[in-house]
Amino acid sequence: MKSGRLYVLSGPSGSGKGTICKRLISQTDAALSVSMTTRAPRPTETEGVSYFFVSDEAFEKVVGEGGLLEYAEVYGRRYGTPKAPVLAHLEAGRDVILEIDIQGAMQVKRNYPEGVFVFILPPSMAELERRIKSRGADSEEQVRLRLGQALREMDWIREYDYYIINDDLDTAVAEAMAVMRAEGRKVDAGAVALIEKYRKEAEKG
Amino acid sequence: MKSGRLYVLSGPSGSGKGTICKRLISQTDAALSVSMTTRAPRPTETEGVSYFFVSDEAFEKVVGEGGLLEYAEVYGRRYGTPKAPVLAHLEAGRDVILEIDIQGAMQVKRNYPEGVFVFILPPSMAELERRIKSRGADSEEQVRLRLGQALREMDWIREYDYYIINDDLDTAVAEAMAVMRAEGRKVDAGAVALIEKYRKEAEKG
């Protein structure tokens, strides 16, 4: 059986990577990677769906066993991507989608270089600014900082395999799906095994 | 501007690569690579569309100038793929499709390793046999030889980037189009130039 592929999607805040991921999960058979965290669950969150909620000790244990594809600390709370459920999906032939910031993606790349790394870009800096402002959550100064961070993050594009410009959402999703479909057609061990099957079929026939 | 990509499609006789190529030409903006030959034009053939028809001397001159991506001799007539029109299309941002046998594809790979190499497979040896027989052009012995040749050719799949199983034609064409779309999204000089453009936009803004 063909094994699945891990698709790692990153992009600056405002690139729309989250929306693209949600659409990919609903429009393909791919599974969404679920993170592990030491923060407390919020009332609307479900264990194993929103996150795996664990204690600091449990988190530390998984780190020690090399059981995370990446991890980080944010405001004293720890977040990471458990390797085991991802590998289980891939071995069962199912693709997995992981939405993560650039720093996390670079950790994943070191720990799982077979992943397919996709960078989501805004169509322009003006549009990125408009999107960030439209959320209404940031001061002028914060918007300026976010745009600066976006530019620094985009310098990492060279480390990615594909880039998708999220101007029209439907087009961006279609491009991501084309990437997934094409990656599934790459010549790999499955292709070589198929030829072997044909050879055996011919010998019998 | 983004430059185009050269897609080289090969596969054994009966894989349906020719039909897939025709569909790709009609359903995408890609140009079909036109071969050069020393054989005489048939009444239905058009210069520059079916082939570039040239003399032995002219063919030899182009070979000497390194102007062919590949060439071969069949029954004393020479056939080759001129490099210049392919490169002109690619530089103008247009994809080019080249349908060619495995031996030719391997020559193209040496001369233009940036090409994208796609192998078309039949769904099974039984179906390949059925397709070859349905043409009614071959004796039992010839069918057997063709199947043996197909198996030897399929061993070259490792040299290709992608493989597509042509069971249902629409699916096979959709997969080839996904490959073309995904290849167009690969991180390349165009992606890096885009980030540079964003940086300049931000500096001005």
Tab-separated table of C-alpha atoms in Angstrom:
chain	number	residue	atom	x	y	z
A	1	MET	CA	0.000	0.000	0.000
A	2	LYS	CA	1.115	3.550	-0.640
A	3	SER	CA	2.065	5.425	2.534
A	4	GLY	CA	0.684	8.891	3.194
A	5	ARG	CA	2.576	12.141	3.169
A	6	LEU	CA	2.969	14.830	5.805
A	7	TYR	CA	2.107	18.288	4.484
A	8	VAL	CA	3.448	21.132	6.590
A	9	LEU	CA	1.729	24.455	5.908
A	10	SER	CA	3.215	27.691	7.138
A	11	GLY	CA	2.847	31.337	6.329
A	12	PRO	CA	2.780	34.702	8.021
A	13	SER	CA	-0.155	35.761	10.150
A	14	GLY	CA	-2.804	36.990	7.698
A	15	SER	CA	-1.748	34.644	4.883
A	16	GLY	CA	-4.911	32.625	5.451
A	17	LYS	CA	-3.110	29.329	6.098
A	18	GLY	CA	-5.636	28.331	8.775
A	19	THR	CA	-8.585	28.708	6.421
A	20	ILE	CA	-6.763	26.760	3.706
A	21	CYS	CA	-6.020	23.934	6.181
A	22	LYS	CA	-9.667	23.728	7.252
A	23	ARG	CA	-10.736	23.497	3.622
A	24	LEU	CA	-8.144	20.803	2.879
A	25	ILE	CA	-9.333	18.740	5.827
A	26	SER	CA	-12.942	18.977	4.663
A	27	GLN	CA	-12.203	18.436	0.944
A	28	THR	CA	-9.612	15.636	1.137
A	29	ASP	CA	-9.098	12.454	3.156
A	30	ALA	CA	-6.155	14.004	4.968
A	31	ALA	CA	-6.041	14.026	8.756
A	32	LEU	CA	-5.209	17.148	10.751
A	33	SER	CA	-2.267	16.814	13.098
A	34	VAL	CA	-3.356	17.400	16.707
A	35	SER	CA	-0.946	19.247	19.010
A	36	MET	CA	-0.041	18.422	22.588
A	37	THR	CA	-0.125	21.226	25.158
A	38	THR	CA	0.363	21.857	28.854
A	39	ARG	CA	-2.184	24.638	28.958
A	40	ALA	CA	-5.631	23.981	30.414
A	41	PRO	CA	-8.489	23.092	28.050
A	42	ARG	CA	-11.039	25.815	27.360
A	43	PRO	CA	-14.717	24.899	27.801
A	44	THR	CA	-15.258	24.435	24.040
A	45	GLU	CA	-12.178	22.259	23.541
A	46	THR	CA	-12.142	18.463	23.282
A	47	GLU	CA	-9.264	16.217	24.351
A	48	GLY	CA	-7.631	14.576	21.309
A	49	VAL	CA	-9.446	16.846	18.858
A	50	SER	CA	-8.479	20.408	19.802
A	51	TYR	CA	-5.329	19.265	21.595
A	52	PHE	CA	-3.894	16.477	23.666
A	53	PHE	CA	-3.946	18.116	27.114
A	54	VAL	CA	-1.087	16.882	29.284
A	55	SER	CA	0.814	17.797	32.443
A	56	ASP	CA	4.261	19.415	32.362
A	57	GLU	CA	5.741	16.099	33.468
A	58	ALA	CA	4.010	14.127	30.715
A	59	PHE	CA	5.116	16.703	28.126
A	60	GLU	CA	8.700	16.554	29.347
A	61	LYS	CA	8.631	12.751	29.160
A	62	VAL	CA	7.519	12.799	25.500
A	63	VAL	CA	10.245	15.356	24.695
A	64	GLY	CA	12.815	13.108	26.359
A	65	GLU	CA	11.707	10.129	24.293
A	66	GLY	CA	12.104	12.118	21.076
A	67	GLY	CA	8.357	11.778	20.619
A	68	LEU	CA	7.698	15.277	19.242
A	69	LEU	CA	8.217	16.490	15.689
A	70	GLU	CA	8.597	20.011	17.074
A	71	TYR	CA	7.806	21.915	20.245
A	72	ALA	CA	7.859	25.423	21.635
A	73	GLU	CA	6.986	27.395	24.739
A	74	VAL	CA	4.541	30.322	24.573
A	75	TYR	CA	3.836	32.374	27.694
A	76	GLY	CA	5.028	29.515	29.916
A	77	ARG	CA	2.791	26.943	28.247
A	78	ARG	CA	4.297	24.224	26.089
A	79	TYR	CA	3.012	23.093	22.707
A	80	GLY	CA	4.269	20.288	20.497
A	81	THR	CA	3.417	17.926	17.661
A	82	PRO	CA	3.370	14.261	18.761
A	83	LYS	CA	5.118	12.049	16.242
A	84	ALA	CA	3.266	8.765	16.891
A	85	PRO	CA	-0.243	9.707	15.658
A	86	VAL	CA	1.254	11.360	12.567
A	87	LEU	CA	3.311	8.267	11.696
A	88	ALA	CA	0.308	5.995	12.341
A	89	HIS	CA	-1.765	7.934	9.780
A	90	LEU	CA	1.071	7.941	7.235
A	91	GLU	CA	1.655	4.201	7.594
A	92	ALA	CA	-2.070	3.602	7.121
A	93	GLY	CA	-1.772	5.445	3.787
A	94	ARG	CA	-3.420	8.626	4.987
A	95	ASP	CA	-2.000	12.103	4.382
A	96	VAL	CA	-1.571	14.393	7.373
A	97	ILE	CA	-1.765	18.176	7.408
A	98	LEU	CA	0.153	20.185	9.972
A	99	GLU	CA	-0.378	23.932	10.223
A	100	ILE	CA	2.526	25.486	12.016
A	101	ASP	CA	4.686	28.596	12.209
A	102	ILE	CA	7.973	28.783	10.341
A	103	GLN	CA	10.114	28.020	13.383
A	104	GLY	CA	8.084	24.883	14.096
A	105	ALA	CA	8.176	23.862	10.447
A	106	MET	CA	11.973	24.044	10.447
A	107	GLN	CA	12.063	21.724	13.462
A	108	VAL	CA	9.718	19.311	11.674
A	109	LYS	CA	12.003	19.438	8.639
A	110	ARG	CA	14.957	18.312	10.749
A	111	ASN	CA	12.951	15.518	12.389
A	112	TYR	CA	10.981	14.419	9.329
A	113	PRO	CA	12.676	15.623	6.132
A	114	GLU	CA	10.304	13.468	4.036
A	115	GLY	CA	7.579	16.022	4.793
A	116	VAL	CA	6.254	18.285	2.060
A	117	PHE	CA	6.670	21.917	3.059
A	118	VAL	CA	4.220	24.462	1.687
A	119	PHE	CA	4.479	28.205	2.239
A	120	ILE	CA	1.312	30.320	2.047
A	121	LEU	CA	1.827	33.906	0.905
A	122	PRO	CA	-0.484	36.902	0.805
A	123	PRO	CA	-0.983	38.415	-2.676
A	124	SER	CA	0.769	41.648	-1.601
A	125	MET	CA	1.967	43.497	1.485
A	126	ALA	CA	-0.897	45.990	1.074
A	127	GLU	CA	-3.419	43.127	1.181
A	128	LEU	CA	-1.650	41.565	4.188
A	129	GLU	CA	-1.896	44.914	5.993
A	130	ARG	CA	-5.566	45.196	5.088
A	131	ARG	CA	-6.263	41.680	6.430
A	132	ILE	CA	-4.413	42.275	9.697
A	133	LYS	CA	-6.193	45.619	10.206
A	134	SER	CA	-9.603	44.142	9.386
A	135	ARG	CA	-9.340	41.882	12.429
A	136	GLY	CA	-9.342	45.043	14.513
A	137	ALA	CA	-7.207	43.406	17.204
A	138	ASP	CA	-3.985	45.350	16.738
A	139	SER	CA	-2.805	48.912	17.289
A	140	GLU	CA	-1.064	50.771	14.455
A	141	GLU	CA	2.248	49.904	16.080
A	142	GLN	CA	1.320	46.212	16.401
A	143	VAL	CA	0.272	46.117	12.736
A	144	ARG	CA	3.665	47.564	11.778
A	145	LEU	CA	5.433	44.929	13.905
A	146	ARG	CA	3.363	42.128	12.358
A	147	LEU	CA	4.230	43.281	8.834
A	148	GLY	CA	7.919	43.377	9.731
A	149	GLN	CA	7.681	39.885	11.174
A	150	ALA	CA	5.872	38.660	8.062
A	151	LEU	CA	8.757	39.909	5.895
A	152	ARG	CA	11.345	38.196	8.082
A	153	GLU	CA	9.320	34.971	8.010
A	154	MET	CA	9.011	35.054	4.229
A	155	ASP	CA	12.807	34.879	3.949
A	156	TRP	CA	12.436	31.221	4.959
A	157	ILE	CA	10.576	30.394	1.760
A	158	ARG	CA	13.762	28.872	0.310
A	159	GLU	CA	13.442	26.046	2.860
A	160	TYR	CA	9.996	25.114	1.535
A	161	ASP	CA	9.070	22.872	-1.391
A	162	TYR	CA	6.049	24.781	-2.684
A	163	TYR	CA	4.544	28.241	-2.337
A	164	ILE	CA	0.930	29.214	-2.814
A	165	ILE	CA	-0.300	32.774	-3.143
A	166	ASN	CA	-3.586	33.099	-1.290
A	167	ASP	CA	-5.361	35.779	-3.313
A	168	ASP	CA	-8.529	33.887	-4.210
A	169	LEU	CA	-9.205	31.220	-1.547
A	170	ASP	CA	-10.727	28.661	-3.954
A	171	THR	CA	-7.685	28.917	-6.229
A	172	ALA	CA	-5.291	28.579	-3.307
A	173	VAL	CA	-7.107	25.473	-2.042
A	174	ALA	CA	-7.161	23.978	-5.557
A	175	GLU	CA	-3.411	24.565	-5.822
A	176	ALA	CA	-2.776	22.917	-2.469
A	177	MET	CA	-4.900	19.954	-3.563
A	178	ALA	CA	-2.940	19.741	-6.827
A	179	VAL	CA	0.273	19.628	-4.784
A	180	MET	CA	-1.151	16.775	-2.696
A	181	ARG	CA	-2.342	14.882	-5.756
A	182	ALA	CA	0.978	15.357	-7.581
A	183	GLU	CA	3.035	14.312	-4.545
A	184	GLY	CA	0.993	11.118	-4.461
A	185	ARG	CA	2.175	10.391	-8.014
A	186	LYS	CA	5.910	10.802	-7.306
A	187	VAL	CA	7.989	7.798	-8.267
A	188	ASP	CA	8.736	6.012	-5.003
A	189	ALA	CA	8.971	2.505	-3.593
A	190	GLY	CA	5.292	2.036	-4.476
A	191	ALA	CA	6.007	2.615	-8.170
A	192	VAL	CA	8.876	0.130	-8.150
A	193	ALA	CA	6.683	-2.445	-6.357
A	194	LEU	CA	3.979	-1.951	-8.991
A	195	ILE	CA	6.408	-2.745	-11.822
A	196	GLU	CA	7.448	-5.870	-9.910
A	197	LYS	CA	3.769	-6.856	-9.699
A	198	TYR	CA	3.410	-6.390	-13.471
A	199	ARG	CA	6.468	-8.572	-14.016
A	200	LYS	CA	5.007	-11.355	-11.896
A	201	GLU	CA	1.665	-10.989	-13.654
A	202	ALA	CA	3.444	-11.389	-17.011
A	203	GLU	CA	5.394	-14.448	-15.838
A	204	LYS	CA	2.181	-16.150	-14.740
A	205	GLY	CA	0.184	-15.091	-17.827
B	1	MET	CA	8.014	36.320	-15.053
B	2	LYS	CA	7.813	32.635	-14.196
B	3	SER	CA	9.430	30.436	-16.829
B	4	GLY	CA	7.641	27.392	-18.183
B	5	ARG	CA	8.510	23.768	-17.589
B	6	LEU	CA	9.256	20.950	-19.972
B	7	TYR	CA	7.118	17.875	-19.301
B	8	VAL	CA	8.454	14.692	-20.849
B	9	LEU	CA	5.839	11.933	-21.099
B	10	SER	CA	6.868	8.363	-21.799
B	11	GLY	CA	5.324	4.968	-21.407
B	12	PRO	CA	5.109	1.646	-23.172
B	13	SER	CA	3.115	1.232	-26.345
B	14	GLY	CA	-0.495	0.817	-25.217
B	15	SER	CA	-0.115	2.963	-22.107
B	16	GLY	CA	-2.181	5.659	-23.783
B	17	LYS	CA	0.459	8.374	-23.461
B	18	GLY	CA	-0.438	9.817	-26.865
B	19	THR	CA	-4.093	10.303	-25.916
B	20	ILE	CA	-3.105	11.888	-22.601
B	21	CYS	CA	-0.761	14.295	-24.403
B	22	LYS	CA	-3.481	15.353	-26.834
B	23	ARG	CA	-5.834	16.018	-23.935
B	24	LEU	CA	-3.192	18.012	-22.061
B	25	ILE	CA	-2.543	20.151	-25.125
B	26	SER	CA	-6.263	20.876	-25.528
B	27	GLN	CA	-6.961	21.419	-21.804
B	28	THR	CA	-3.912	23.471	-20.789
B	29	ASP	CA	-1.877	26.331	-22.252
B	30	ALA	CA	1.066	24.015	-22.816
B	31	ALA	CA	2.690	23.780	-26.244
B	32	LEU	CA	3.466	20.460	-27.902
B	33	SER	CA	7.079	19.948	-28.855
B	34	VAL	CA	7.428	19.485	-32.619
B	35	SER	CA	10.023	16.987	-33.865
B	36	MET	CA	12.452	17.385	-36.737
B	37	THR	CA	12.735	14.572	-39.266
B	38	THR	CA	14.498	13.672	-42.476
B	39	ARG	CA	11.596	11.603	-43.742
B	40	ALA	CA	9.303	13.011	-46.423
B	41	PRO	CA	6.047	14.689	-45.366
B	42	ARG	CA	2.844	12.726	-45.896
B	43	PRO	CA	0.000	14.480	-47.727
B	44	THR	CA	-1.867	15.258	-44.475
B	45	GLU	CA	1.180	16.633	-42.665
B	46	THR	CA	2.038	20.297	-42.206
B	47	GLU	CA	5.552	21.708	-41.900
B	48	GLY	CA	6.187	23.046	-38.392
B	49	VAL	CA	3.045	21.406	-37.000
B	50	SER	CA	3.407	17.680	-37.653
B	51	TYR	CA	7.188	17.914	-37.987
B	52	PHE	CA	9.955	20.171	-39.142
B	53	PHE	CA	10.908	18.430	-42.393
B	54	VAL	CA	14.599	18.809	-43.189
B	55	SER	CA	17.330	17.298	-45.345
B	56	ASP	CA	19.945	14.904	-43.984
B	57	GLU	CA	22.506	17.699	-44.222
B	58	ALA	CA	20.351	20.159	-42.297
B	59	PHE	CA	19.662	17.526	-39.626
B	60	GLU	CA	23.368	16.737	-39.312
B	61	LYS	CA	24.162	20.440	-38.963
B	62	VAL	CA	21.689	20.849	-36.053
B	63	VAL	CA	23.145	17.745	-34.367
B	64	GLY	CA	26.654	19.197	-34.739
B	65	GLU	CA	25.548	22.462	-33.130
B	66	GLY	CA	24.114	20.584	-30.132
B	67	GLY	CA	20.714	21.846	-31.195
B	68	LEU	CA	18.718	18.702	-30.386
B	69	LEU	CA	17.465	17.586	-26.992
B	70	GLU	CA	17.503	14.004	-28.315
B	71	TYR	CA	17.599	12.195	-31.620
B	72	ALA	CA	17.342	8.710	-33.072
B	73	GLU	CA	17.338	6.868	-36.373
B	74	VAL	CA	14.396	4.662	-37.348
B	75	TYR	CA	14.546	2.681	-40.605
B	76	GLY	CA	17.184	5.049	-41.998
B	77	ARG	CA	15.161	8.184	-41.225
B	78	ARG	CA	16.284	10.528	-38.502
B	79	TYR	CA	14.072	12.109	-35.876
B	80	GLY	CA	14.976	14.624	-33.187
B	81	THR	CA	13.650	17.261	-30.801
B	82	PRO	CA	14.963	20.763	-31.624
B	83	LYS	CA	16.024	22.603	-28.498
B	84	ALA	CA	15.466	26.188	-29.659
B	85	PRO	CA	11.647	26.219	-29.979
B	86	VAL	CA	11.307	24.405	-26.636
B	87	LEU	CA	13.532	26.925	-24.860
B	88	ALA	CA	11.703	29.840	-26.530
B	89	HIS	CA	8.377	28.589	-25.136
B	90	LEU	CA	9.832	28.009	-21.663
B	91	GLU	CA	11.417	31.465	-21.546
B	92	ALA	CA	8.090	32.988	-22.577
B	93	GLY	CA	6.565	31.286	-19.524
B	94	ARG	CA	4.814	28.547	-21.450
B	95	ASP	CA	4.968	24.879	-20.510
B	96	VAL	CA	5.992	22.414	-23.210
B	97	ILE	CA	4.901	18.782	-23.519
B	98	LEU	CA	7.133	16.245	-25.201
B	99	GLU	CA	5.838	12.741	-25.847
B	100	ILE	CA	8.766	10.431	-26.418
B	101	ASP	CA	9.978	6.889	-25.890
B	102	ILE	CA	12.101	6.004	-22.866
B	103	GLN	CA	15.397	6.064	-24.758
B	104	GLY	CA	14.657	9.560	-26.051
B	105	ALA	CA	13.510	10.700	-22.616
B	106	MET	CA	16.811	9.607	-21.101
B	107	GLN	CA	18.672	11.680	-23.702
B	108	VAL	CA	16.460	14.666	-22.868
B	109	LYS	CA	17.232	14.147	-19.185
B	110	ARG	CA	20.963	14.404	-19.873
B	111	ASN	CA	20.545	17.514	-22.012
B	112	TYR	CA	17.841	19.216	-19.947
B	113	PRO	CA	17.762	17.795	-16.416
B	114	GLU	CA	15.355	20.569	-15.333
B	115	GLY	CA	12.638	18.720	-17.267
B	116	VAL	CA	9.805	16.984	-15.425
B	117	PHE	CA	9.688	13.313	-16.372
B	118	VAL	CA	6.346	11.524	-16.236
B	119	PHE	CA	5.875	7.813	-16.842
B	120	ILE	CA	2.496	6.544	-18.041
B	121	LEU	CA	1.605	2.993	-16.983
B	122	PRO	CA	-1.213	0.668	-17.989
B	123	PRO	CA	-3.424	-0.515	-15.091
B	124	SER	CA	-2.217	-4.123	-15.548
B	125	MET	CA	-0.372	-6.350	-17.999
B	126	ALA	CA	-3.678	-8.032	-18.912
B	127	GLU	CA	-5.160	-4.659	-19.866
B	128	LEU	CA	-2.009	-3.723	-21.812
B	129	GLU	CA	-2.322	-6.988	-23.762
B	130	ARG	CA	-5.991	-6.300	-24.406
B	131	ARG	CA	-5.199	-2.802	-25.711
B	132	ILE	CA	-2.399	-3.988	-27.984
B	133	LYS	CA	-4.572	-6.798	-29.368
B	134	SER	CA	-7.572	-4.505	-29.874
B	135	ARG	CA	-5.561	-2.529	-32.432
B	136	GLY	CA	-5.479	-5.666	-34.528
B	137	ALA	CA	-2.122	-4.742	-36.038
B	138	ASP	CA	0.053	-7.409	-34.442
B	139	SER	CA	0.452	-11.165	-34.674
B	140	GLU	CA	0.419	-13.259	-31.477
B	141	GLU	CA	4.207	-13.306	-31.603
B	142	GLN	CA	4.406	-9.525	-32.051
B	143	VAL	CA	2.029	-8.999	-29.117
B	144	ARG	CA	4.283	-11.181	-26.968
B	145	LEU	CA	7.340	-9.179	-28.041
B	146	ARG	CA	5.568	-5.883	-27.306
B	147	LEU	CA	4.638	-7.043	-23.803
B	148	GLY	CA	8.229	-8.100	-23.137
B	149	GLN	CA	9.454	-4.726	-24.381
B	150	ALA	CA	6.899	-2.938	-22.173
B	151	LEU	CA	8.262	-4.748	-19.108
B	152	ARG	CA	11.864	-3.837	-19.989
B	153	GLU	CA	10.826	-0.216	-20.550
B	154	MET	CA	9.005	-0.028	-17.219
B	155	ASP	CA	12.281	-0.780	-15.428
B	156	TRP	CA	13.275	2.794	-16.298
B	157	ILE	CA	10.535	4.225	-14.084
B	158	ARG	CA	13.146	4.995	-11.393
B	159	GLU	CA	14.562	7.682	-13.687
B	160	TYR	CA	11.232	9.492	-13.805
B	161	ASP	CA	9.776	12.036	-11.391
B	162	TYR	CA	6.130	10.985	-11.511
B	163	TYR	CA	4.081	7.998	-12.631
B	164	ILE	CA	0.477	7.948	-13.685
B	165	ILE	CA	-1.615	4.814	-14.078
B	166	ASN	CA	-3.859	5.217	-17.091
B	167	ASP	CA	-6.892	3.174	-16.106
B	168	ASP	CA	-9.584	5.828	-16.458
B	169	LEU	CA	-8.453	8.443	-19.010
B	170	ASP	CA	-10.142	11.418	-17.285
B	171	THR	CA	-8.432	10.531	-14.002
B	172	ALA	CA	-5.059	10.117	-15.694
B	173	VAL	CA	-5.403	13.506	-17.410
B	174	ALA	CA	-6.486	15.143	-14.139
B	175	GLU	CA	-3.439	13.676	-12.427
B	176	ALA	CA	-1.123	14.937	-15.154
B	177	MET	CA	-2.713	18.384	-14.840
B	178	ALA	CA	-2.230	18.271	-11.051
B	179	VAL	CA	1.451	17.487	-11.638
B	180	MET	CA	1.729	20.499	-13.962
B	181	ARG	CA	-0.090	22.775	-11.533
B	182	ALA	CA	1.998	21.603	-8.560
B	183	GLU	CA	5.280	21.945	-10.461
B	184	GLY	CA	4.302	25.538	-11.187
B	185	ARG	CA	4.124	26.146	-7.436
B	186	LYS	CA	7.586	24.789	-6.609
B	187	VAL	CA	9.786	27.241	-4.747
B	188	ASP	CA	12.188	28.598	-7.337
B	189	ALA	CA	13.816	31.865	-8.365
B	190	GLY	CA	10.327	33.246	-9.006
B	191	ALA	CA	9.338	32.727	-5.380
B	192	VAL	CA	12.473	34.435	-4.119
B	193	ALA	CA	11.899	37.353	-6.515
B	194	LEU	CA	8.333	37.686	-5.219
B	195	ILE	CA	9.533	38.033	-1.622
B	196	GLU	CA	11.988	40.682	-2.784
B	197	LYS	CA	9.074	42.521	-4.416
B	198	TYR	CA	7.117	42.369	-1.133
B	199	ARG	CA	10.122	43.773	0.707
B	200	LYS	CA	10.370	46.712	-1.698
B	201	GLU	CA	6.624	47.255	-1.445
B	202	ALA	CA	6.941	47.399	2.353
B	203	GLU	CA	9.867	49.828	2.203
B	204	LYS	CA	7.911	52.210	-0.021
B	205	GLY	CA	4.638	51.887	1.957
